CSV table of C-alpha atoms in Angstrom, one decimal:
chain,number,residue,atom,x,y,z
X,1,UNK,CA,32.0,-8.2,75.2
X,2,UNK,CA,31.2,-4.5,74.8
X,3,UNK,CA,33.5,-2.7,72.4
X,4,UNK,CA,33.9,0.5,70.5
X,5,UNK,CA,36.0,0.4,67.4
X,6,UNK,CA,37.3,3.5,65.5
X,7,UNK,CA,39.4,2.0,62.6
X,8,UNK,CA,41.2,5.2,61.7
X,9,UNK,CA,43.8,6.6,64.0
X,10,UNK,CA,44.3,9.6,61.7
X,11,UNK,CA,42.2,11.3,59.1
X,12,UNK,CA,43.4,14.1,57.0
X,13,UNK,CA,41.2,16.1,54.7
X,14,UNK,CA,41.2,19.4,53.0
X,15,UNK,CA,39.2,22.4,54.2
X,16,UNK,CA,35.7,22.3,52.5
X,17,UNK,CA,35.9,18.5,51.9
X,18,UNK,CA,33.4,16.1,53.5
X,19,UNK,CA,34.5,14.2,56.4
X,20,UNK,CA,33.3,10.9,58.0
X,21,UNK,CA,34.8,9.5,61.1
X,22,UNK,CA,33.9,5.8,61.5
X,23,UNK,CA,32.7,4.1,64.6
X,24,UNK,CA,31.4,0.6,65.1
X,25,UNK,CA,30.2,-0.9,68.4
X,26,UNK,CA,29.6,-4.3,69.9
X,27,UNK,CA,26.8,-4.5,72.5
X,28,UNK,CA,24.0,-6.9,72.9
X,29,UNK,CA,21.7,-4.4,74.7
X,30,UNK,CA,20.2,-1.2,73.6
X,31,UNK,CA,23.1,1.1,72.8
X,32,UNK,CA,23.5,4.7,73.9
X,33,UNK,CA,26.1,6.3,71.8
X,34,UNK,CA,28.1,9.6,71.9
X,35,UNK,CA,30.8,11.5,70.2
X,36,UNK,CA,33.3,13.4,72.3
X,37,UNK,CA,35.9,15.9,71.0
X,38,UNK,CA,39.2,17.0,72.4
X,39,UNK,CA,40.6,20.2,70.9
X,40,UNK,CA,44.2,21.0,71.4
X,41,UNK,CA,44.9,22.0,75.0
X,42,UNK,CA,41.2,21.7,75.9
X,43,UNK,CA,39.3,19.2,78.0
X,44,UNK,CA,37.4,16.4,76.5
X,45,UNK,CA,33.8,17.5,75.8
X,46,UNK,CA,30.6,16.0,74.5
X,47,UNK,CA,29.9,16.8,70.9
X,48,UNK,CA,26.7,14.9,70.4
X,49,UNK,CA,24.6,12.0,71.5
X,50,UNK,CA,22.5,9.8,69.3
X,51,UNK,CA,19.2,10.2,71.2
X,52,UNK,CA,19.3,13.9,70.6
X,53,UNK,CA,19.4,13.5,66.9
X,54,UNK,CA,21.0,17.0,66.7
X,55,UNK,CA,23.6,18.7,64.6
X,56,UNK,CA,26.4,20.3,66.5
X,57,UNK,CA,29.0,22.5,64.7
X,58,UNK,CA,27.7,21.0,61.5
X,59,UNK,CA,28.3,17.4,62.6
X,60,UNK,CA,25.7,14.7,62.6
X,61,UNK,CA,25.8,11.1,63.5
X,62,UNK,CA,23.2,8.4,62.8
X,63,UNK,CA,22.8,5.2,64.7
X,64,UNK,CA,22.6,2.2,62.3
X,65,UNK,CA,21.7,-0.8,64.4
X,66,UNK,CA,21.9,-3.1,61.5
X,67,UNK,CA,25.5,-2.2,60.8
X,68,UNK,CA,26.2,-1.4,64.5
X,69,UNK,CA,27.7,1.8,63.4
X,70,UNK,CA,27.6,5.4,64.6
X,71,UNK,CA,29.7,7.3,62.1
X,72,UNK,CA,30.3,11.1,62.5
X,73,UNK,CA,29.8,13.2,59.4
X,74,UNK,CA,30.2,16.8,58.3
X,75,UNK,CA,29.7,17.9,54.7
X,76,UNK,CA,32.3,20.7,54.7
X,77,UNK,CA,35.3,20.4,57.1
X,78,UNK,CA,36.7,23.5,58.6
X,79,UNK,CA,40.3,24.0,60.0
X,80,UNK,CA,38.9,24.5,63.5
X,81,UNK,CA,37.5,21.0,63.3
X,82,UNK,CA,41.0,19.6,63.7
X,83,UNK,CA,40.9,17.7,67.0
X,84,UNK,CA,40.8,14.2,68.5
X,85,UNK,CA,37.4,12.6,68.2
X,86,UNK,CA,36.2,9.7,70.4
X,87,UNK,CA,33.2,7.5,69.9
X,88,UNK,CA,31.7,6.3,73.2
X,89,UNK,CA,29.2,3.7,74.3
X,90,UNK,CA,27.3,4.1,77.6
X,91,UNK,CA,26.2,1.0,79.5
X,92,UNK,CA,24.3,0.4,82.6
X,93,UNK,CA,25.8,-2.6,84.3
X,94,UNK,CA,24.5,-2.0,87.8
X,95,UNK,CA,26.3,1.4,87.5
X,96,UNK,CA,26.9,3.6,84.5
X,97,UNK,CA,30.0,2.9,82.5
X,98,UNK,CA,31.1,4.7,79.3
X,99,UNK,CA,33.6,3.0,77.2
X,100,UNK,CA,35.5,4.8,74.5
X,101,UNK,CA,37.0,4.0,71.2
X,102,UNK,CA,40.7,4.5,70.6
X,103,UNK,CA,40.0,7.9,69.0
X,104,UNK,CA,40.6,9.4,65.6
X,105,UNK,CA,42.7,12.5,65.1
X,106,UNK,CA,41.2,14.7,62.4
X,107,UNK,CA,43.5,17.1,60.7
X,108,UNK,CA,41.9,19.6,58.3
X,109,UNK,CA,44.4,21.2,55.9
X,110,UNK,CA,44.0,24.7,54.5
P,1,UNK,CA,33.4,28.7,87.2
P,2,UNK,CA,35.1,25.4,86.4
P,3,UNK,CA,32.6,22.5,86.4
P,4,UNK,CA,35.0,19.7,87.0
P,5,UNK,CA,38.4,20.7,88.4
P,6,UNK,CA,41.3,18.4,89.2
P,7,UNK,CA,44.7,19.1,90.8
P,8,UNK,CA,47.5,19.1,90.1
P,9,UNK,CA,47.7,19.6,86.4
P,10,UNK,CA,51.1,18.1,86.2
P,11,UNK,CA,52.8,15.6,88.5
P,12,UNK,CA,56.4,14.4,88.1
P,13,UNK,CA,57.6,11.9,90.6
P,14,UNK,CA,60.0,9.0,91.2
P,15,UNK,CA,59.2,5.4,91.0
P,16,UNK,CA,58.1,4.0,94.4
P,17,UNK,CA,56.6,7.2,95.6
P,18,UNK,CA,52.9,7.7,96.7
P,19,UNK,CA,50.9,10.5,95.2
P,20,UNK,CA,47.3,11.8,95.1
P,21,UNK,CA,45.2,13.6,92.6
P,22,UNK,CA,42.1,15.5,93.7
P,23,UNK,CA,38.9,16.1,91.8
P,24,UNK,CA,35.9,18.3,92.6
P,25,UNK,CA,32.7,19.0,90.6
P,26,UNK,CA,30.2,21.8,91.2
P,27,UNK,CA,27.5,20.5,88.9
P,28,UNK,CA,25.5,18.7,91.5
P,29,UNK,CA,26.1,15.3,89.8
P,30,UNK,CA,25.8,12.1,91.7
P,31,UNK,CA,28.3,10.0,89.8
P,32,UNK,CA,32.1,10.6,89.4
P,33,UNK,CA,34.7,8.7,87.5
P,34,UNK,CA,38.4,8.3,86.9
P,35,UNK,CA,39.7,7.6,83.5
P,36,UNK,CA,43.3,6.9,82.3
P,37,UNK,CA,44.5,8.0,78.9
P,38,UNK,CA,47.7,6.3,77.8
P,39,UNK,CA,50.4,7.5,75.5
P,40,UNK,CA,48.4,6.3,72.5
P,41,UNK,CA,45.4,8.5,73.6
P,42,UNK,CA,43.3,5.5,74.5
P,43,UNK,CA,40.8,6.3,77.3
P,44,UNK,CA,40.0,3.6,79.8
P,45,UNK,CA,37.7,3.8,82.7
P,46,UNK,CA,39.2,2.9,86.1
P,47,UNK,CA,36.6,3.7,88.7
P,48,UNK,CA,33.0,4.9,89.1
P,49,UNK,CA,31.4,6.2,92.2
P,50,UNK,CA,27.7,6.9,92.7
P,51,UNK,CA,26.8,9.0,95.8
P,52,UNK,CA,30.1,8.2,97.4
P,53,UNK,CA,29.7,4.5,96.8
P,54,UNK,CA,32.1,2.5,94.6
P,55,UNK,CA,30.1,1.1,91.6
P,56,UNK,CA,32.7,0.2,89.1
P,57,UNK,CA,36.3,-1.0,89.6
P,58,UNK,CA,37.8,-2.0,86.3
P,59,UNK,CA,40.5,-4.5,87.5
P,60,UNK,CA,42.8,-1.7,88.4
P,61,UNK,CA,45.8,-2.7,90.6
P,62,UNK,CA,45.1,-2.2,94.2
P,63,UNK,CA,47.9,0.3,94.4
P,64,UNK,CA,45.2,2.7,93.1
P,65,UNK,CA,42.7,3.7,95.8
P,66,UNK,CA,39.9,6.1,95.1
P,67,UNK,CA,38.2,7.9,97.9
P,68,UNK,CA,35.0,9.9,97.8
P,69,UNK,CA,34.4,11.9,100.9
P,70,UNK,CA,31.2,13.3,99.5
P,71,UNK,CA,29.5,13.2,96.1
P,72,UNK,CA,31.2,16.3,94.9
P,73,UNK,CA,34.7,15.0,95.4
P,74,UNK,CA,36.6,12.0,94.1
P,75,UNK,CA,40.3,11.6,94.9
P,76,UNK,CA,42.8,9.1,93.6
P,77,UNK,CA,45.7,7.9,95.6
P,78,UNK,CA,48.4,5.9,94.0
P,79,UNK,CA,50.9,3.9,96.1
P,80,UNK,CA,54.3,2.7,95.0
P,81,UNK,CA,54.2,4.4,91.6
P,82,UNK,CA,55.6,2.5,88.6
P,83,UNK,CA,56.8,3.6,85.2
P,84,UNK,CA,53.7,2.2,83.6
P,85,UNK,CA,51.5,4.5,85.6
P,86,UNK,CA,52.7,7.5,83.5
P,87,UNK,CA,49.6,8.7,81.7
P,88,UNK,CA,47.0,11.5,81.8
P,89,UNK,CA,44.3,10.9,84.4
P,90,UNK,CA,40.9,12.4,83.8
P,91,UNK,CA,38.2,12.9,86.4
P,92,UNK,CA,34.6,13.1,85.1
P,93,UNK,CA,31.1,13.4,86.4
P,94,UNK,CA,27.6,12.7,85.2
P,95,UNK,CA,24.0,12.7,86.5
P,96,UNK,CA,22.7,9.1,86.6
P,97,UNK,CA,19.2,10.4,85.9
P,98,UNK,CA,20.4,11.5,82.5
P,99,UNK,CA,21.7,8.0,81.7
P,100,UNK,CA,25.3,8.4,82.7
P,101,UNK,CA,26.8,8.8,79.3
P,102,UNK,CA,26.8,12.5,79.2
P,103,UNK,CA,30.1,13.1,80.9
P,104,UNK,CA,31.8,16.3,82.0
P,105,UNK,CA,35.5,16.0,82.2
P,106,UNK,CA,38.2,17.7,84.1
P,107,UNK,CA,41.3,19.1,82.3
P,108,UNK,CA,43.4,16.1,83.2
P,109,UNK,CA,46.5,15.4,85.3
P,110,UNK,CA,49.6,14.5,83.5
P,111,UNK,CA,51.5,12.0,85.6
P,112,UNK,CA,55.1,11.3,84.8
P,113,UNK,CA,56.9,8.6,86.7
P,114,UNK,CA,60.7,8.7,86.4
């Protein structure tokens, strides 16, 4: 079965420290993975997608098919990074379906 | 210019009532979705429509009936509301040509069933 696992519900780091939000997936097909972010009182929005191989707001994520992981990283966390982060896997099962992990709340302390 | 808008933002109602949530997108996307976010912030897909046609129904109780009058609108009607229906409901849209995973979300409807 397809699944996205984010093992940490809450991650708390100090400003300027590196941050890594973990994501593992289970899917027998070719995965298409995303990170979404929900800032306080804002709508859920796309942060980055693995096929773009881009860096957004200093965040990067690399797809590791061997470890079935797509961890989100940032070398120096900022207070404005505090938010809820969701890892997501998009499938085409005769119609597009995106399934989300349980989310990790990142709290960056001053 | 809100891309995906849903109304109402808040909905408080009694058990047993029937209520509707409306969603509209002005992005020209061909696919729309309803997601449910529970109290633990877990997001679960409920329905997906492509060009007004139901594509995905994730074993949602049949008290929930989505309706898509055109590809820019996807409404959700809920009959006989139960306490467990309390959640935040998100509408989203995407363009299937882009692979479907790039979702644009509405701001959510917080449903509270008393």
